[in-house]
Short mmCIF file of C-alpha atoms in Angstrom, two decimals:
data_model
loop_
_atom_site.label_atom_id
_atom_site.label_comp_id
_atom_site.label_asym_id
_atom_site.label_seq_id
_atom_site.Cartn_x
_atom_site.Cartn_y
_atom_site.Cartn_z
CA UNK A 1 48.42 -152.22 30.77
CA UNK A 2 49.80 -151.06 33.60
CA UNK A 3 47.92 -150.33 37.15
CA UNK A 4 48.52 -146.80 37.29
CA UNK A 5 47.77 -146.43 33.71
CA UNK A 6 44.46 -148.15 34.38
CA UNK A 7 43.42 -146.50 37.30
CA UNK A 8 44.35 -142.91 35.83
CA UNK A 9 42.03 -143.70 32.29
CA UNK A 10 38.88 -145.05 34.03
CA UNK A 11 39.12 -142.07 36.71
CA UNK A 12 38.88 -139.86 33.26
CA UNK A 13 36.13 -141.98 32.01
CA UNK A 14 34.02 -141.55 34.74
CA UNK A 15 34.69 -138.01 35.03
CA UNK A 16 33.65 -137.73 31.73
CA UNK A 17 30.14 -138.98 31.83
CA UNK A 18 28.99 -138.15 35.26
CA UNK A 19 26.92 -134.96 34.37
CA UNK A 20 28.13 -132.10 36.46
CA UNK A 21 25.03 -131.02 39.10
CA UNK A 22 24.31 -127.51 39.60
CA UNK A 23 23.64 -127.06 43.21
CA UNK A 24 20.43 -125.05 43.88
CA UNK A 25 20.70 -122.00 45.72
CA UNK A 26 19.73 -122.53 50.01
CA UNK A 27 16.29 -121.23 51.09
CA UNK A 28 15.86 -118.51 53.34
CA UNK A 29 13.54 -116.84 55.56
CA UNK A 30 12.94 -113.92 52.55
CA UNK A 31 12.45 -117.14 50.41
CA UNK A 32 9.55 -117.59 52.59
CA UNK A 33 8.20 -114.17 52.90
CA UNK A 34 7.86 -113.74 49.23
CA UNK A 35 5.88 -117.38 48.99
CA UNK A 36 3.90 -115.81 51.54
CA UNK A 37 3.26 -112.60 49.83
CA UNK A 38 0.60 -114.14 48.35
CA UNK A 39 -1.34 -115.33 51.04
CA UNK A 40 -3.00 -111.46 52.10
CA UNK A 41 -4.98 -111.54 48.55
CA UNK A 42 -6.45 -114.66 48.89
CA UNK A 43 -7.66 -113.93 52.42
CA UNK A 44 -9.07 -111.05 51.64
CA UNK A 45 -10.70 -112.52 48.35
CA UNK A 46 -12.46 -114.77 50.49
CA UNK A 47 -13.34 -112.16 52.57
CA UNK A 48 -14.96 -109.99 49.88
CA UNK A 49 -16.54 -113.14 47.97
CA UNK A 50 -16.64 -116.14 50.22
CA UNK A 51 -15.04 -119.74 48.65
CA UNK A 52 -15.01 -120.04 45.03
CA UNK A 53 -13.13 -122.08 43.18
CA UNK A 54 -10.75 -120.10 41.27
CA UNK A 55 -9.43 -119.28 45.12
CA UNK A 56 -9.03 -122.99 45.83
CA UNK A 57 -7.19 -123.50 42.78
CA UNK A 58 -4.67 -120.10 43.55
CA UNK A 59 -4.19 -121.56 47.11
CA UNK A 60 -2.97 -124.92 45.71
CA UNK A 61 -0.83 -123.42 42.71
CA UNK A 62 0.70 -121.38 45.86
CA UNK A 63 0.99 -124.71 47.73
CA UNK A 64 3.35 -126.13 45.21
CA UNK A 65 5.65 -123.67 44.63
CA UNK A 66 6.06 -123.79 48.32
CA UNK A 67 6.79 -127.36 48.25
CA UNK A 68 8.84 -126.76 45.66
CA UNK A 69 10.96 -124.84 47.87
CA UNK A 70 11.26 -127.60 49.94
CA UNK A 71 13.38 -129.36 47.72
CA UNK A 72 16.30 -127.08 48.78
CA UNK A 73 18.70 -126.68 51.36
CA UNK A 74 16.92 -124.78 54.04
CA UNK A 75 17.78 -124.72 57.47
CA UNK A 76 15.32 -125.89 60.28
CA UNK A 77 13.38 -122.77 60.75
CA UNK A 78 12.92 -122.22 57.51
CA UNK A 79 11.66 -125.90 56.74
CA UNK A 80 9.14 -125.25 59.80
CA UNK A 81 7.94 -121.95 58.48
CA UNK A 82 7.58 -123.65 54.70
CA UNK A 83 5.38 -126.51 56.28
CA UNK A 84 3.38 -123.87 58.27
CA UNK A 85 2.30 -122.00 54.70
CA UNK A 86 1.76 -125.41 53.00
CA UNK A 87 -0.99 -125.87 55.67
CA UNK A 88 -1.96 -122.12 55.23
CA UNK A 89 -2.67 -122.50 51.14
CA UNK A 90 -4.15 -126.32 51.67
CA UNK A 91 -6.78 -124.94 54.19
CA UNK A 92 -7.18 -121.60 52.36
CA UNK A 93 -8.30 -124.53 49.29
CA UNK A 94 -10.19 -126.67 52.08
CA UNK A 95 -12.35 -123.36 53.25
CA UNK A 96 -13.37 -122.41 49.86
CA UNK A 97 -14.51 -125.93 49.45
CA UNK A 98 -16.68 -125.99 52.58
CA UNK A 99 -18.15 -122.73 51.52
CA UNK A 100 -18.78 -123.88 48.27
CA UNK A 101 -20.46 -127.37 49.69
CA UNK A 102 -17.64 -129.46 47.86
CA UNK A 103 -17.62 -131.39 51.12
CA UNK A 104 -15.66 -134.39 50.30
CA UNK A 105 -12.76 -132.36 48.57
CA UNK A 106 -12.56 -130.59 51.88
CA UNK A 107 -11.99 -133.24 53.84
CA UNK A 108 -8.94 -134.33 51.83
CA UNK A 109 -7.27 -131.22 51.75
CA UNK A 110 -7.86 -130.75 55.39
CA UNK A 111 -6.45 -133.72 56.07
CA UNK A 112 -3.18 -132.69 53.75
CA UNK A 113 -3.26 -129.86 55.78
CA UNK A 114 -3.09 -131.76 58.82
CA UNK A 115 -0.14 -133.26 57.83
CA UNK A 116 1.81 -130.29 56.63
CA UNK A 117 1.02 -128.36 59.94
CA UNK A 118 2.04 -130.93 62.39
CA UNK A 119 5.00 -131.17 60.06
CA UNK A 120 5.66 -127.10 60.88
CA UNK A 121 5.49 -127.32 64.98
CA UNK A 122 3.32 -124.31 64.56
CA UNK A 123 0.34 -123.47 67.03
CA UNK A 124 -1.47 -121.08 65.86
CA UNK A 125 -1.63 -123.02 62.27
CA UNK A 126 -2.57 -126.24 64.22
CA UNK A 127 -5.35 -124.40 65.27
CA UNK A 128 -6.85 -123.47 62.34
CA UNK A 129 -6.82 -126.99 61.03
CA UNK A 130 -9.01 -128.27 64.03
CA UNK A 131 -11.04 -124.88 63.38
CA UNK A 132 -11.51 -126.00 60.08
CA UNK A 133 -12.36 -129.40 60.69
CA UNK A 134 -15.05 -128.52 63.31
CA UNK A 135 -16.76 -126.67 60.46
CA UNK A 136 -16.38 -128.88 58.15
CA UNK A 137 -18.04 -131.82 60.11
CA UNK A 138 -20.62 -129.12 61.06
CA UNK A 139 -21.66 -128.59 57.64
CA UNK A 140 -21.49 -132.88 56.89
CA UNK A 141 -23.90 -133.00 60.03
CA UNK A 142 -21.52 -134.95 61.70
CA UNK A 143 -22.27 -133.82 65.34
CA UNK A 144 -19.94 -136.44 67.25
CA UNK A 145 -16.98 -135.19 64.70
CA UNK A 146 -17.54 -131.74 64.91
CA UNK A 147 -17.47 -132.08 68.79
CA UNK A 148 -14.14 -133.72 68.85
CA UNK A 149 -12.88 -131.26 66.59
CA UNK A 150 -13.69 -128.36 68.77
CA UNK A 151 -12.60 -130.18 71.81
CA UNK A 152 -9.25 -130.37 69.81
CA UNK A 153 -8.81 -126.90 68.69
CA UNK A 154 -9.76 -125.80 73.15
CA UNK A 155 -6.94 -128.11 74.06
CA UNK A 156 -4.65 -127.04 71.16
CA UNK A 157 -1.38 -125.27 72.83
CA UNK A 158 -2.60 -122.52 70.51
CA UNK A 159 -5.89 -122.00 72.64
CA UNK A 160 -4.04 -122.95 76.21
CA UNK A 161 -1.16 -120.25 75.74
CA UNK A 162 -3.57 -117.08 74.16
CA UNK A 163 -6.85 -116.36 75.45
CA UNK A 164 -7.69 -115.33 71.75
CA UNK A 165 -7.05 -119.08 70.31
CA UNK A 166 -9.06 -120.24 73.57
CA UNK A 167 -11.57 -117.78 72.27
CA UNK A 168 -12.01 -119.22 69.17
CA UNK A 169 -11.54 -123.32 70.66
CA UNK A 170 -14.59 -122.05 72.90
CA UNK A 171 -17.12 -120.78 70.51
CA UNK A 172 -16.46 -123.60 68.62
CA UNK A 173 -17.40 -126.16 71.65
CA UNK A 174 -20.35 -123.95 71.76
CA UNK A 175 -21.74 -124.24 68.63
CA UNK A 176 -20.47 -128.07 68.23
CA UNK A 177 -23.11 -128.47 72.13
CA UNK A 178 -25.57 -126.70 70.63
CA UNK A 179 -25.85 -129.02 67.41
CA UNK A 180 -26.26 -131.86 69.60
CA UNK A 181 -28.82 -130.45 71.86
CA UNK A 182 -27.04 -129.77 74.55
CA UNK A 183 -28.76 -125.99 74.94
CA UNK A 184 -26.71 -125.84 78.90
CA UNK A 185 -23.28 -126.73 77.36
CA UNK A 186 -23.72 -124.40 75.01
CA UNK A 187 -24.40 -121.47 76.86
CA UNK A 188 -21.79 -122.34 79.20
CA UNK A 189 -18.99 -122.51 76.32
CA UNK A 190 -20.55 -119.16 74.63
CA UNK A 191 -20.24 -117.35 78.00
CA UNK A 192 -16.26 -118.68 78.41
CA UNK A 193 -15.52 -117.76 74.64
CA UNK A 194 -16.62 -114.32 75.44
CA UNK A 195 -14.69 -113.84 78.42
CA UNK A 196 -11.25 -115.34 76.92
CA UNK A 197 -12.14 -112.59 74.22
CA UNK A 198 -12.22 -109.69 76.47
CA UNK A 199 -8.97 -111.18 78.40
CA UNK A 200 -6.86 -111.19 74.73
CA UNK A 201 -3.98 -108.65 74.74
CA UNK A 202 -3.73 -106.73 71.22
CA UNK A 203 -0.67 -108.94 69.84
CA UNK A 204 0.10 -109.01 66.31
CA UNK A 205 -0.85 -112.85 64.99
CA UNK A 206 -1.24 -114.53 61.72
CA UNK A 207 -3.18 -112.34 59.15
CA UNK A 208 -6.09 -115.40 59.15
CA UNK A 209 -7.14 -114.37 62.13
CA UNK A 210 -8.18 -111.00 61.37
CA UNK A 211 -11.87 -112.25 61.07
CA UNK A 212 -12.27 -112.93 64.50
CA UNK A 213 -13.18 -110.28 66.53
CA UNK A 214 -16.31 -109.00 68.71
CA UNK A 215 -18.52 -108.90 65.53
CA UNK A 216 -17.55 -112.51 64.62
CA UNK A 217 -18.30 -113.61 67.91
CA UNK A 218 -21.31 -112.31 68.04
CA UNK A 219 -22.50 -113.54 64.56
CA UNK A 220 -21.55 -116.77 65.98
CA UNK A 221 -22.95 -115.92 68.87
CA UNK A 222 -26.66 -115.62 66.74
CA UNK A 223 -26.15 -118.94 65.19
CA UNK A 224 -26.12 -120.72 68.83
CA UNK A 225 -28.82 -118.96 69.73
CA UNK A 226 -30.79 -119.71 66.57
CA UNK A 227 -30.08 -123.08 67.05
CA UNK A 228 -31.13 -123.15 71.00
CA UNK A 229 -34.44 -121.67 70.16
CA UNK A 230 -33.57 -118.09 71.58
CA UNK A 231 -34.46 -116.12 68.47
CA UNK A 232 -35.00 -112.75 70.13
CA UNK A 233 -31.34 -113.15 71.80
CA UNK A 234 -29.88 -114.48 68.70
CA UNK A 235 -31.64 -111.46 66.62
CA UNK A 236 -29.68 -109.10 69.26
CA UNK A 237 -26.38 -110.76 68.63
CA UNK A 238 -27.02 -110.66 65.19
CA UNK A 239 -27.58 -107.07 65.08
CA UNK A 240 -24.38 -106.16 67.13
CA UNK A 241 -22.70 -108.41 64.87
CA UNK A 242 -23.60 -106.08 61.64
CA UNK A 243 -22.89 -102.95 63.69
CA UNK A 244 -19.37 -104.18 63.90
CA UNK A 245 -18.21 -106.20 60.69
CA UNK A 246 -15.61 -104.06 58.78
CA UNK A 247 -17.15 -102.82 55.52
CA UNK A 248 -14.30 -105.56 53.29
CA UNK A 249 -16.05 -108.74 55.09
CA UNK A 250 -18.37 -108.46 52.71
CA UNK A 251 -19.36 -112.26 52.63
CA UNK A 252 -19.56 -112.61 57.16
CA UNK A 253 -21.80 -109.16 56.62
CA UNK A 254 -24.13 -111.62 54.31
CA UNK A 255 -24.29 -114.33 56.52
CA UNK A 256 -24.76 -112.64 59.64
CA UNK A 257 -27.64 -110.80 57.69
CA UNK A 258 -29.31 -114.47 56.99
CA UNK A 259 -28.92 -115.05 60.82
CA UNK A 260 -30.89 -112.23 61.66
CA UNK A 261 -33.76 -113.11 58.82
CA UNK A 262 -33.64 -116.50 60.28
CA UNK A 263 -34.41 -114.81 63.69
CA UNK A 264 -37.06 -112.36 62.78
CA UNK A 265 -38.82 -115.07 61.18
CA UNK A 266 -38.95 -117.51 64.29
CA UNK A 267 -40.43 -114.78 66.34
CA UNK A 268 -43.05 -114.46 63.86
CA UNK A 269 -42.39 -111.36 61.13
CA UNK A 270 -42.40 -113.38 57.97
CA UNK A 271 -42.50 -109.57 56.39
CA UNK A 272 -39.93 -108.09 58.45
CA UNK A 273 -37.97 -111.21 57.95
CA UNK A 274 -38.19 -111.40 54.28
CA UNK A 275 -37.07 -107.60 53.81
CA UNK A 276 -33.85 -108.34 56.01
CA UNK A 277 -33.38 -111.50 53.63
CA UNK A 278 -33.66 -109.81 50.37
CA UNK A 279 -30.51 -107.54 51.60
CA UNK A 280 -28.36 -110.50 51.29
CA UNK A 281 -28.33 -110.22 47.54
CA UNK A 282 -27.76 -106.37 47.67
CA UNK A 283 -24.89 -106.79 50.02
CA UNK A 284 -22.99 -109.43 47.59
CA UNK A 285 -22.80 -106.89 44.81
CA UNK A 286 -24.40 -109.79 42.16
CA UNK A 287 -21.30 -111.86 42.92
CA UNK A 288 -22.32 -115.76 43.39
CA UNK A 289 -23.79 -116.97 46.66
CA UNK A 290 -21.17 -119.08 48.03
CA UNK A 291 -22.53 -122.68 48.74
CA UNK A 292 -23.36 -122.15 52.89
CA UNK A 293 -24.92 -118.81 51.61
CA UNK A 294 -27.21 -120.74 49.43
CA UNK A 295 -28.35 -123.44 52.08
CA UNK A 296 -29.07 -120.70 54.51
CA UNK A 297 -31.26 -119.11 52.39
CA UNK A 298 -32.76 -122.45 50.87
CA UNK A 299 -33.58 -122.63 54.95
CA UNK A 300 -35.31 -119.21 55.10
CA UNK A 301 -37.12 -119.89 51.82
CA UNK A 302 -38.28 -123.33 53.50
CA UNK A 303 -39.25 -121.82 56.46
CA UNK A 304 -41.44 -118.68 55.06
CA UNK A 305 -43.36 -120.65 53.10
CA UNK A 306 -44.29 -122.61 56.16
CA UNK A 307 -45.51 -119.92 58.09
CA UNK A 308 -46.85 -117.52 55.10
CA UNK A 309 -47.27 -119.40 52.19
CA UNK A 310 -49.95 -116.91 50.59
CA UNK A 311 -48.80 -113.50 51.03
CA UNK A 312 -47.39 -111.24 48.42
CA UNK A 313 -44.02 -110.35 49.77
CA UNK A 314 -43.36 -114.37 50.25
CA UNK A 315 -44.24 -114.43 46.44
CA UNK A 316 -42.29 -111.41 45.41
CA UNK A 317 -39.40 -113.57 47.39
CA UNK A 318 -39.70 -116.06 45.42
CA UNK A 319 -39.59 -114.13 42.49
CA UNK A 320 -36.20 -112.41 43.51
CA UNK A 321 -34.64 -115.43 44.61
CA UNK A 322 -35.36 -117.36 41.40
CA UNK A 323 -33.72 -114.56 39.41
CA UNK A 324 -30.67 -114.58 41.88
CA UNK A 325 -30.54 -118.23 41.27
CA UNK A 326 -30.44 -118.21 37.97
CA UNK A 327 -27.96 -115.09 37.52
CA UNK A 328 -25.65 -117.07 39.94
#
């Protein structure tokens, strides 16, 4: 056989079984606004309801088809802005695990979500993470973690660049000095978290944030105090909180409600205390207590038994909580 001849049939061969690739279509930016269409409902599920875990599951069904889309051609921006809702849906899955107590399972998608937002260059995302994470190791007891966490989230470019992210970093110090014992530190951080607050400008920023505003402050505000063995102060905050928390935050208006029982009770009105308490269930609308829910109260329950073991209305809580319990 001749060269030519040889070189002309094999080029024919090989064109014949190489399978002919269909080249996927680019990804653009209203690739990434439709993946991120999504994300409103399950913020404002969480909201209404707290962390369940048909949300966590939604938020990492999300999370793939977004990394799905990252198997296409995309250009930089768009890669970066893919990366930064990955993070979104994996913490939107790590929060509902932290409110549901799954602690362990929160810690691994936090630190998936870790990865995907250093991956999108994006502040304000960063600064959720560390948010995240300093509530997470909050709620492991992990006082040295949750420290270093906050500490991250202040120095986050995020929190240097917008006095609301400092806000936030702040509060977060705050409540990460009071859970050591540091009652000074505390107070110190609380005061700075509400001046960055009243030095933010109105600017539009990621729909996440819409929970933190003067009422969450506040609530958090009541928790710090709580825990620094201010009750009177903390029961203010707490009240200011509920005067402010839009009617859809259903689940903050619950657990601001448990600070204030928690309050009330430390300053002595076990009745008073348990009255404010009962309105937790009324205010969830029979859906289930998320898991932090449930530990607060399993605190107030503790705690009113200490101090007024005998008395009717601590029976008739008991009563009422054992039917929530069980209906939940």
């Amino acid at each position: 056989m001749r060269r030519r001849d040889f070189i002309a049939s094999t080029t024919g061969t090989a064109a014949a079984v190489v399978p002919v690739v269909k080249q996927r279509r680019s990804v653009g930016m209203s690739d990434v606004a439709r993946a991120s269409a999504g994300m409103n409902q399950l913020v404002e599920a969480d909201d209404r309801q707290g962390g369940h875990a048909s949300l966590a599951t939604a938020a990492l069904e999300a999370r793939a088809k977004v990394l799905e889309l990252q198997q296409r051609n995309a250009s930089e921006l768009v890669r970066r802005a893919l990366y930064a809702l990955a993070a979104e849906f994996t913490t939107v899955a790590a929060w509902s695990c932290i409110d549901l107590r799954d602690l362990d399972k929160a810690r691994t998608y936090l630190h998936e979500s870790s990865t995907f937002a250093g991956l999108s260059q994006d502040p304000p995302t960063a600064m959720r993470v560390w948010v995240n994470m300093a509530m997470l190791a909050y709620q492991r007891k992990n006082w040295p973690e949750q420290l270093a966490a906050a500490q991250a989230a202040n120095a986050s470019p995020a929190a240097r660049r917008d006095p609301f992210f400092g806000s936030m970093g702040r509060v977060r110090l705050a409540l990460a000095h009071s859970s050591l014992g540091d009652l000074r530190a505390a107070r110190r951080s609380l005061g700075a978290a509400q001046e960055n607050y009243r030095k933010a400008a109105e600017d539009e920023r990621p729909r996440w944030t819409a929970f933190y505003g003067p009422a969450e402050l506040n609530h958090l505000a009541a928790i710090i105090l709580n825990h620094n063995g201010e009750p009177a102060e903390a029961e203010a905050m707490a009240h200011r909180s509920l005067a402010k928390i839009p009617a859809e935050f259903q689940r903050n208006r619950a657990l601001a409600t448990c600070q204030l029982a928690l309050a009330q009770l430390r300053q002595g009105e076990p009745e008073q205390a348990t009255a404010t308490a009962g309105t937790v269930f009324t205010i969830m609308e029979g859906a289930p207590l998320p898991g932090r829910m449930r530990t607060l109260i399993g605190d107030f329950h503790r705690d009113l038994f200490r101090l007024a073991p005998s008395t009717t209305y601590a029976r008739d809580w008991a009563d009422r909580m054992r039917d929530e319990w069980s209906r939940t």
